[in-house]
PDB file of N, CA and C in Angstrom:
ATOM      1  N   LEU A   1      16.788  33.024  13.393  1.00  0.00           N
ATOM      2  CA  LEU A   1      17.878  32.276  12.808  1.00  0.00           C
ATOM      3  C   LEU A   1      18.165  32.876  11.435  1.00  0.00           C
ATOM      4  N   THR A   2      19.377  33.208  11.149  1.00  0.00           N
ATOM      5  CA  THR A   2      19.732  33.800   9.863  1.00  0.00           C
ATOM      6  C   THR A   2      19.850  32.718   8.797  1.00  0.00           C
ATOM      7  N   VAL A   3      19.117  32.913   7.704  1.00  0.00           N
ATOM      8  CA  VAL A   3      19.123  31.979   6.574  1.00  0.00           C
ATOM      9  C   VAL A   3      19.615  32.741   5.356  1.00  0.00           C
ATOM     10  N   ALA A   4      20.625  32.200   4.681  1.00  0.00           N
ATOM     11  CA  ALA A   4      21.204  32.822   3.491  1.00  0.00           C
ATOM     12  C   ALA A   4      21.096  31.853   2.316  1.00  0.00           C
ATOM     13  N   PRO A   5      19.948  31.817   1.626  1.00  0.00           N
ATOM     14  CA  PRO A   5      19.739  30.845   0.553  1.00  0.00           C
ATOM     15  C   PRO A   5      20.589  31.073  -0.690  1.00  0.00           C
ATOM     16  N   GLY A   6      20.900  32.324  -0.985  1.00  0.00           N
ATOM     17  CA  GLY A   6      21.648  32.618  -2.207  1.00  0.00           C
ATOM     18  C   GLY A   6      20.787  32.445  -3.446  1.00  0.00           C
ATOM     19  N   THR A   7      21.383  31.931  -4.529  1.00  0.00           N
ATOM     20  CA  THR A   7      20.693  31.782  -5.809  1.00  0.00           C
ATOM     21  C   THR A   7      19.890  30.480  -5.853  1.00  0.00           C
ATOM     22  N   ILE A   8      18.609  30.613  -6.238  1.00  0.00           N
ATOM     23  CA  ILE A   8      17.759  29.437  -6.426  1.00  0.00           C
ATOM     24  C   ILE A   8      17.281  29.461  -7.873  1.00  0.00           C
ATOM     25  N   ASN A   9      17.705  28.480  -8.623  1.00  0.00           N
ATOM     26  CA  ASN A   9      17.392  28.426 -10.047  1.00  0.00           C
ATOM     27  C   ASN A   9      15.904  28.214 -10.301  1.00  0.00           C
ATOM     28  N   ALA A  10      15.488  28.549 -11.508  1.00  0.00           N
ATOM     29  CA  ALA A  10      14.093  28.408 -11.918  1.00  0.00           C
ATOM     30  C   ALA A  10      13.625  26.966 -11.798  1.00  0.00           C
ATOM     31  N   GLN A  11      12.416  26.801 -11.293  1.00  0.00           N
ATOM     32  CA  GLN A  11      11.747  25.503 -11.192  1.00  0.00           C
ATOM     33  C   GLN A  11      12.577  24.457 -10.456  1.00  0.00           C
ATOM     34  N   THR A  12      13.228  24.899  -9.375  1.00  0.00           N
ATOM     35  CA  THR A  12      14.001  23.986  -8.534  1.00  0.00           C
ATOM     36  C   THR A  12      13.697  24.262  -7.063  1.00  0.00           C
ATOM     37  N   VAL A  13      14.231  23.413  -6.221  1.00  0.00           N
ATOM     38  CA  VAL A  13      14.140  23.592  -4.776  1.00  0.00           C
ATOM     39  C   VAL A  13      15.550  23.726  -4.237  1.00  0.00           C
ATOM     40  N   GLY A  14      15.798  24.820  -3.558  1.00  0.00           N
ATOM     41  CA  GLY A  14      17.097  25.035  -2.941  1.00  0.00           C
ATOM     42  C   GLY A  14      17.128  24.441  -1.547  1.00  0.00           C
ATOM     43  N   ALA A  15      18.259  23.887  -1.154  1.00  0.00           N
ATOM     44  CA  ALA A  15      18.439  23.301   0.169  1.00  0.00           C
ATOM     45  C   ALA A  15      19.497  24.109   0.924  1.00  0.00           C
ATOM     46  N   VAL A  16      19.143  24.563   2.132  1.00  0.00           N
ATOM     47  CA  VAL A  16      20.055  25.364   2.941  1.00  0.00           C
ATOM     48  C   VAL A  16      20.343  24.618   4.242  1.00  0.00           C
ATOM     49  N   ALA A  17      21.591  24.271   4.466  1.00  0.00           N
ATOM     50  CA  ALA A  17      21.995  23.586   5.695  1.00  0.00           C
ATOM     51  C   ALA A  17      22.128  24.621   6.809  1.00  0.00           C
ATOM     52  N   LEU A  18      21.519  24.303   7.981  1.00  0.00           N
ATOM     53  CA  LEU A  18      21.501  25.251   9.088  1.00  0.00           C
ATOM     54  C   LEU A  18      21.907  24.593  10.398  1.00  0.00           C
ATOM     55  N   ASP A  19      22.481  25.392  11.289  1.00  0.00           N
ATOM     56  CA  ASP A  19      22.675  24.992  12.678  1.00  0.00           C
ATOM     57  C   ASP A  19      21.473  25.515  13.451  1.00  0.00           C
ATOM     58  N   VAL A  20      20.735  24.614  14.111  1.00  0.00           N
ATOM     59  CA  VAL A  20      19.544  24.985  14.870  1.00  0.00           C
ATOM     60  C   VAL A  20      19.786  24.608  16.328  1.00  0.00           C
ATOM     61  N   PRO A  21      19.982  25.602  17.210  1.00  0.00           N
ATOM     62  CA  PRO A  21      20.266  25.307  18.609  1.00  0.00           C
ATOM     63  C   PRO A  21      19.218  24.398  19.252  1.00  0.00           C
ATOM     64  N   TYR A  22      19.696  23.427  20.007  1.00  0.00           N
ATOM     65  CA  TYR A  22      18.884  22.501  20.810  1.00  0.00           C
ATOM     66  C   TYR A  22      18.112  21.465  19.994  1.00  0.00           C
ATOM     67  N   LEU A  23      18.271  21.433  18.689  1.00  0.00           N
ATOM     68  CA  LEU A  23      17.578  20.458  17.850  1.00  0.00           C
ATOM     69  C   LEU A  23      18.194  19.074  18.049  1.00  0.00           C
ATOM     70  N   MET A  24      17.333  18.075  18.250  1.00  0.00           N
ATOM     71  CA  MET A  24      17.774  16.690  18.419  1.00  0.00           C
ATOM     72  C   MET A  24      17.301  15.871  17.216  1.00  0.00           C
ATOM     73  N   GLU A  25      17.945  14.729  16.969  1.00  0.00           N
ATOM     74  CA  GLU A  25      17.654  13.936  15.773  1.00  0.00           C
ATOM     75  C   GLU A  25      16.207  13.452  15.683  1.00  0.00           C
ATOM     76  N   LYS A  26      15.555  13.194  16.810  1.00  0.00           N
ATOM     77  CA  LYS A  26      14.177  12.705  16.773  1.00  0.00           C
ATOM     78  C   LYS A  26      13.144  13.824  16.776  1.00  0.00           C
ATOM     79  N   ASP A  27      13.585  15.075  16.811  1.00  0.00           N
ATOM     80  CA  ASP A  27      12.680  16.223  16.763  1.00  0.00           C
ATOM     81  C   ASP A  27      12.192  16.446  15.334  1.00  0.00           C
ATOM     82  N   SER A  28      11.190  17.283  15.217  1.00  0.00           N
ATOM     83  CA  SER A  28      10.854  17.857  13.909  1.00  0.00           C
ATOM     84  C   SER A  28      10.990  19.364  14.069  1.00  0.00           C
ATOM     85  N   VAL A  29      11.189  20.047  12.971  1.00  0.00           N
ATOM     86  CA  VAL A  29      11.371  21.492  13.029  1.00  0.00           C
ATOM     87  C   VAL A  29      10.569  22.145  11.903  1.00  0.00           C
ATOM     88  N   GLU A  30       9.943  23.263  12.239  1.00  0.00           N
ATOM     89  CA  GLU A  30       9.186  24.045  11.266  1.00  0.00           C
ATOM     90  C   GLU A  30       9.763  25.456  11.239  1.00  0.00           C
ATOM     91  N   PHE A  31       9.831  26.029  10.066  1.00  0.00           N
ATOM     92  CA  PHE A  31      10.327  27.388   9.920  1.00  0.00           C
ATOM     93  C   PHE A  31       9.208  28.306   9.452  1.00  0.00           C
ATOM     94  N   VAL A  32       9.299  29.572   9.844  1.00  0.00           N
ATOM     95  CA  VAL A  32       8.359  30.595   9.393  1.00  0.00           C
ATOM     96  C   VAL A  32       9.162  31.601   8.580  1.00  0.00           C
ATOM     97  N   PRO A  33       8.869  31.688   7.278  1.00  0.00           N
ATOM     98  CA  PRO A  33       9.648  32.605   6.443  1.00  0.00           C
ATOM     99  C   PRO A  33       9.369  34.061   6.807  1.00  0.00           C
ATOM    100  N   PRO A  34      10.325  34.935   6.548  1.00  0.00           N
ATOM    101  CA  PRO A  34      10.101  36.355   6.807  1.00  0.00           C
ATOM    102  C   PRO A  34       9.070  36.911   5.830  1.00  0.00           C
ATOM    103  N   SER A  35       8.373  37.940   6.246  1.00  0.00           N
ATOM    104  CA  SER A  35       7.373  38.547   5.361  1.00  0.00           C
ATOM    105  C   SER A  35       8.023  39.166   4.125  1.00  0.00           C
ATOM    106  N   ALA A  36       9.297  39.476   4.215  1.00  0.00           N
ATOM    107  CA  ALA A  36      10.011  40.092   3.098  1.00  0.00           C
ATOM    108  C   ALA A  36      10.658  39.066   2.160  1.00  0.00           C
ATOM    109  N   LEU A  37      10.283  37.789   2.292  1.00  0.00           N
ATOM    110  CA  LEU A  37      10.847  36.771   1.407  1.00  0.00           C
ATOM    111  C   LEU A  37      10.566  37.159  -0.055  1.00  0.00           C
ATOM    112  N   GLU A  38      11.541  36.979  -0.894  1.00  0.00           N
ATOM    113  CA  GLU A  38      11.417  37.392  -2.290  1.00  0.00           C
ATOM    114  C   GLU A  38      10.174  36.783  -2.943  1.00  0.00           C
ATOM    115  N   THR A  39       9.499  37.604  -3.750  1.00  0.00           N
ATOM    116  CA  THR A  39       8.321  37.156  -4.495  1.00  0.00           C
ATOM    117  C   THR A  39       8.714  35.992  -5.393  1.00  0.00           C
ATOM    118  N   GLY A  40       7.900  34.946  -5.370  1.00  0.00           N
ATOM    119  CA  GLY A  40       8.164  33.771  -6.193  1.00  0.00           C
ATOM    120  C   GLY A  40       8.745  32.610  -5.410  1.00  0.00           C
ATOM    121  N   LEU A  41       9.314  32.893  -4.251  1.00  0.00           N
ATOM    122  CA  LEU A  41       9.877  31.812  -3.440  1.00  0.00           C
ATOM    123  C   LEU A  41       8.841  31.304  -2.447  1.00  0.00           C
ATOM    124  N   ALA A  42       8.937  30.015  -2.101  1.00  0.00           N
ATOM    125  CA  ALA A  42       8.003  29.417  -1.153  1.00  0.00           C
ATOM    126  C   ALA A  42       8.753  28.469  -0.226  1.00  0.00           C
ATOM    127  N   TYR A  43       8.385  28.502   1.045  1.00  0.00           N
ATOM    128  CA  TYR A  43       8.939  27.570   2.027  1.00  0.00           C
ATOM    129  C   TYR A  43       8.490  26.171   1.652  1.00  0.00           C
ATOM    130  N   GLY A  44       9.425  25.245   1.571  1.00  0.00           N
ATOM    131  CA  GLY A  44       9.118  23.887   1.141  1.00  0.00           C
ATOM    132  C   GLY A  44       9.296  22.836   2.212  1.00  0.00           C
ATOM    133  N   GLY A  45       9.434  23.260   3.477  1.00  0.00           N
ATOM    134  CA  GLY A  45       9.601  22.305   4.559  1.00  0.00           C
ATOM    135  C   GLY A  45      11.037  22.246   5.043  1.00  0.00           C
ATOM    136  N   ALA A  46      11.248  21.369   6.026  1.00  0.00           N
ATOM    137  CA  ALA A  46      12.583  21.222   6.601  1.00  0.00           C
ATOM    138  C   ALA A  46      12.769  19.786   7.062  1.00  0.00           C
ATOM    139  N   LYS A  47      14.026  19.378   7.143  1.00  0.00           N
ATOM    140  CA  LYS A  47      14.359  18.023   7.549  1.00  0.00           C
ATOM    141  C   LYS A  47      15.487  18.085   8.573  1.00  0.00           C
ATOM    142  N   VAL A  48      15.313  17.383   9.684  1.00  0.00           N
ATOM    143  CA  VAL A  48      16.377  17.279  10.683  1.00  0.00           C
ATOM    144  C   VAL A  48      17.409  16.295  10.147  1.00  0.00           C
ATOM    145  N   THR A  49      18.676  16.700  10.147  1.00  0.00           N
ATOM    146  CA  THR A  49      19.725  15.842   9.597  1.00  0.00           C
ATOM    147  C   THR A  49      20.679  15.297  10.649  1.00  0.00           C
ATOM    148  N   ALA A  50      20.762  15.972  11.800  1.00  0.00           N
ATOM    149  CA  ALA A  50      21.639  15.545  12.893  1.00  0.00           C
ATOM    150  C   ALA A  50      21.340  16.429  14.101  1.00  0.00           C
ATOM    151  N   VAL A  51      22.021  16.163  15.203  1.00  0.00           N
ATOM    152  CA  VAL A  51      21.875  17.020  16.373  1.00  0.00           C
ATOM    153  C   VAL A  51      22.318  18.434  15.998  1.00  0.00           C
ATOM    154  N   TRP A  52      21.468  19.413  16.274  1.00  0.00           N
ATOM    155  CA  TRP A  52      21.684  20.847  15.984  1.00  0.00           C
ATOM    156  C   TRP A  52      21.765  21.147  14.485  1.00  0.00           C
ATOM    157  N   LYS A  53      21.341  20.229  13.610  1.00  0.00           N
ATOM    158  CA  LYS A  53      21.445  20.431  12.158  1.00  0.00           C
ATOM    159  C   LYS A  53      20.110  20.169  11.465  1.00  0.00           C
ATOM    160  N   ALA A  54      19.773  21.021  10.507  1.00  0.00           N
ATOM    161  CA  ALA A  54      18.570  20.839   9.699  1.00  0.00           C
ATOM    162  C   ALA A  54      18.837  21.364   8.294  1.00  0.00           C
ATOM    163  N   THR A  55      18.028  20.868   7.358  1.00  0.00           N
ATOM    164  CA  THR A  55      18.061  21.381   5.992  1.00  0.00           C
ATOM    165  C   THR A  55      16.713  22.027   5.711  1.00  0.00           C
ATOM    166  N   LEU A  56      16.752  23.283   5.322  1.00  0.00           N
ATOM    167  CA  LEU A  56      15.568  24.071   4.986  1.00  0.00           C
ATOM    168  C   LEU A  56      15.405  24.056   3.469  1.00  0.00           C
ATOM    169  N   LEU A  57      14.201  23.778   3.001  1.00  0.00           N
ATOM    170  CA  LEU A  57      13.934  23.732   1.561  1.00  0.00           C
ATOM    171  C   LEU A  57      13.153  24.969   1.136  1.00  0.00           C
ATOM    172  N   ILE A  58      13.620  25.599   0.066  1.00  0.00           N
ATOM    173  CA  ILE A  58      12.960  26.785  -0.481  1.00  0.00           C
ATOM    174  C   ILE A  58      12.731  26.550  -1.965  1.00  0.00           C
ATOM    175  N   ALA A  59      11.468  26.595  -2.374  1.00  0.00           N
ATOM    176  CA  ALA A  59      11.101  26.309  -3.759  1.00  0.00           C
ATOM    177  C   ALA A  59      11.030  27.585  -4.583  1.00  0.00           C
ATOM    178  N   ASN A  60      11.463  27.449  -5.840  1.00  0.00           N
ATOM    179  CA  ASN A  60      11.319  28.513  -6.829  1.00  0.00           C
ATOM    180  C   ASN A  60      10.580  27.916  -8.028  1.00  0.00           C
ATOM    181  N   PRO A  61       9.243  28.004  -8.033  1.00  0.00           N
ATOM    182  CA  PRO A  61       8.471  27.436  -9.140  1.00  0.00           C
ATOM    183  C   PRO A  61       8.385  28.350 -10.363  1.00  0.00           C
ATOM    184  N   THR A  62       9.051  29.488 -10.313  1.00  0.00           N
ATOM    185  CA  THR A  62       8.954  30.457 -11.401  1.00  0.00           C
ATOM    186  C   THR A  62       9.841  30.064 -12.584  1.00  0.00           C
ATOM    187  N   ALA A  63       9.752  30.844 -13.645  1.00  0.00           N
ATOM    188  CA  ALA A  63      10.546  30.607 -14.852  1.00  0.00           C
ATOM    189  C   ALA A  63      11.905  31.292 -14.804  1.00  0.00           C
ATOM    190  N   GLY A  64      12.172  32.036 -13.717  1.00  0.00           N
ATOM    191  CA  GLY A  64      13.434  32.766 -13.631  1.00  0.00           C
ATOM    192  C   GLY A  64      14.211  32.442 -12.367  1.00  0.00           C
ATOM    193  N   THR A  65      15.508  32.696 -12.418  1.00  0.00           N
ATOM    194  CA  THR A  65      16.376  32.521 -11.256  1.00  0.00           C
ATOM    195  C   THR A  65      16.103  33.637 -10.259  1.00  0.00           C
ATOM    196  N   ILE A  66      16.107  33.301  -8.966  1.00  0.00           N
ATOM    197  CA  ILE A  66      15.894  34.293  -7.917  1.00  0.00           C
ATOM    198  C   ILE A  66      17.081  34.252  -6.961  1.00  0.00           C
ATOM    199  N   VAL A  67      17.630  35.421  -6.651  1.00  0.00           N
ATOM    200  CA  VAL A  67      18.708  35.529  -5.674  1.00  0.00           C
ATOM    201  C   VAL A  67      18.069  35.979  -4.365  1.00  0.00           C
ATOM    202  N   ALA A  68      18.071  35.094  -3.382  1.00  0.00           N
ATOM    203  CA  ALA A  68      17.435  35.374  -2.099  1.00  0.00           C
ATOM    204  C   ALA A  68      18.445  35.973  -1.128  1.00  0.00           C
ATOM    205  N   ALA A  69      18.042  37.054  -0.486  1.00  0.00           N
ATOM    206  CA  ALA A  69      18.899  37.731   0.488  1.00  0.00           C
ATOM    207  C   ALA A  69      18.935  36.963   1.807  1.00  0.00           C
ATOM    208  N   SER A  70      19.956  37.228   2.574  1.00  0.00           N
ATOM    209  CA  SER A  70      20.061  36.670   3.922  1.00  0.00           C
ATOM    210  C   SER A  70      19.020  37.362   4.798  1.00  0.00           C
ATOM    211  N   ARG A  71      18.180  36.551   5.478  1.00  0.00           N
ATOM    212  CA  ARG A  71      17.107  37.101   6.303  1.00  0.00           C
ATOM    213  C   ARG A  71      16.936  36.275   7.570  1.00  0.00           C
ATOM    214  N   SER A  72      16.252  36.868   8.523  1.00  0.00           N
ATOM    215  CA  SER A  72      15.953  36.188   9.780  1.00  0.00           C
ATOM    216  C   SER A  72      14.652  35.400   9.647  1.00  0.00           C
ATOM    217  N   TRP A  73      14.699  34.111   9.964  1.00  0.00           N
ATOM    218  CA  TRP A  73      13.531  33.231   9.953  1.00  0.00           C
ATOM    219  C   TRP A  73      13.241  32.802  11.383  1.00  0.00           C
ATOM    220  N   ARG A  74      11.973  32.619  11.713  1.00  0.00           N
ATOM    221  CA  ARG A  74      11.582  32.060  12.998  1.00  0.00           C
ATOM    222  C   ARG A  74      11.463  30.545  12.837  1.00  0.00           C
ATOM    223  N   TYR A  75      11.612  29.826  13.926  1.00  0.00           N
ATOM    224  CA  TYR A  75      11.491  28.373  13.849  1.00  0.00           C
ATOM    225  C   TYR A  75      10.839  27.825  15.116  1.00  0.00           C
ATOM    226  N   ARG A  76      10.303  26.610  14.992  1.00  0.00           N
ATOM    227  CA  ARG A  76       9.716  25.919  16.134  1.00  0.00           C
ATOM    228  C   ARG A  76      10.181  24.475  16.114  1.00  0.00           C
ATOM    229  N   ILE A  77      10.703  24.022  17.241  1.00  0.00           N
ATOM    230  CA  ILE A  77      11.120  22.635  17.401  1.00  0.00           C
ATOM    231  C   ILE A  77       9.983  21.882  18.086  1.00  0.00           C
ATOM    232  N   ASN A  78       9.610  20.754  17.538  1.00  0.00           N
ATOM    233  CA  ASN A  78       8.592  19.896  18.127  1.00  0.00           C
ATOM    234  C   ASN A  78       9.284  18.649  18.669  1.00  0.00           C
ATOM    235  N   ARG A  79       9.085  18.419  19.969  1.00  0.00           N
ATOM    236  CA  ARG A  79       9.752  17.286  20.624  1.00  0.00           C
ATOM    237  C   ARG A  79       8.759  16.584  21.544  1.00  0.00           C
ATOM    238  N   GLY A  80       8.329  15.416  21.177  1.00  0.00           N
ATOM    239  CA  GLY A  80       7.487  14.596  22.041  1.00  0.00           C
ATOM    240  C   GLY A  80       6.275  15.311  22.598  1.00  0.00           C
ATOM    241  N   GLY A  81       5.554  16.064  21.770  1.00  0.00           N
ATOM    242  CA  GLY A  81       4.372  16.775  22.231  1.00  0.00           C
ATOM    243  C   GLY A  81       4.647  18.162  22.773  1.00  0.00           C
ATOM    244  N   LEU A  82       5.910  18.527  22.928  1.00  0.00           N
ATOM    245  CA  LEU A  82       6.280  19.868  23.376  1.00  0.00           C
ATOM    246  C   LEU A  82       6.788  20.663  22.185  1.00  0.00           C
ATOM    247  N   ALA A  83       6.567  21.966  22.210  1.00  0.00           N
ATOM    248  CA  ALA A  83       7.055  22.831  21.133  1.00  0.00           C
ATOM    249  C   ALA A  83       7.723  24.042  21.736  1.00  0.00           C
ATOM    250  N   PHE A  84       8.857  24.415  21.184  1.00  0.00           N
ATOM    251  CA  PHE A  84       9.532  25.647  21.589  1.00  0.00           C
ATOM    252  C   PHE A  84      10.270  26.187  20.377  1.00  0.00           C
ATOM    253  N   GLY A  85      10.552  27.477  20.391  1.00  0.00           N
ATOM    254  CA  GLY A  85      11.126  28.052  19.178  1.00  0.00           C
ATOM    255  C   GLY A  85      12.091  29.189  19.450  1.00  0.00           C
ATOM    256  N   GLY A  86      12.469  29.820  18.344  1.00  0.00           N
ATOM    257  CA  GLY A  86      13.420  30.910  18.420  1.00  0.00           C
ATOM    258  C   GLY A  86      13.400  31.713  17.142  1.00  0.00           C
ATOM    259  N   THR A  87      14.275  32.681  17.108  1.00  0.00           N
ATOM    260  CA  THR A  87      14.387  33.532  15.928  1.00  0.00           C
ATOM    261  C   THR A  87      15.811  33.531  15.438  1.00  0.00           C
TER     262      THR A  87
END
């Protein structure tokens, strides 16, 4: 799944709205950041917001602004004891 966070200010958490295929409102979703994620950024979790919609949180605990490039993230949907994912 392509994630384009853009600019994340110092000591803040950026929120990226995403379309996640097959995601349902009662599911949970986990993302796996790419190994090339910019130094200083950290995956901060995700929240399902609607059918096929989630918000991915990316933290920047550093003292400087970081511009994050668009990258491919892997994800896993958890639904009632079943898990399936994509890229």
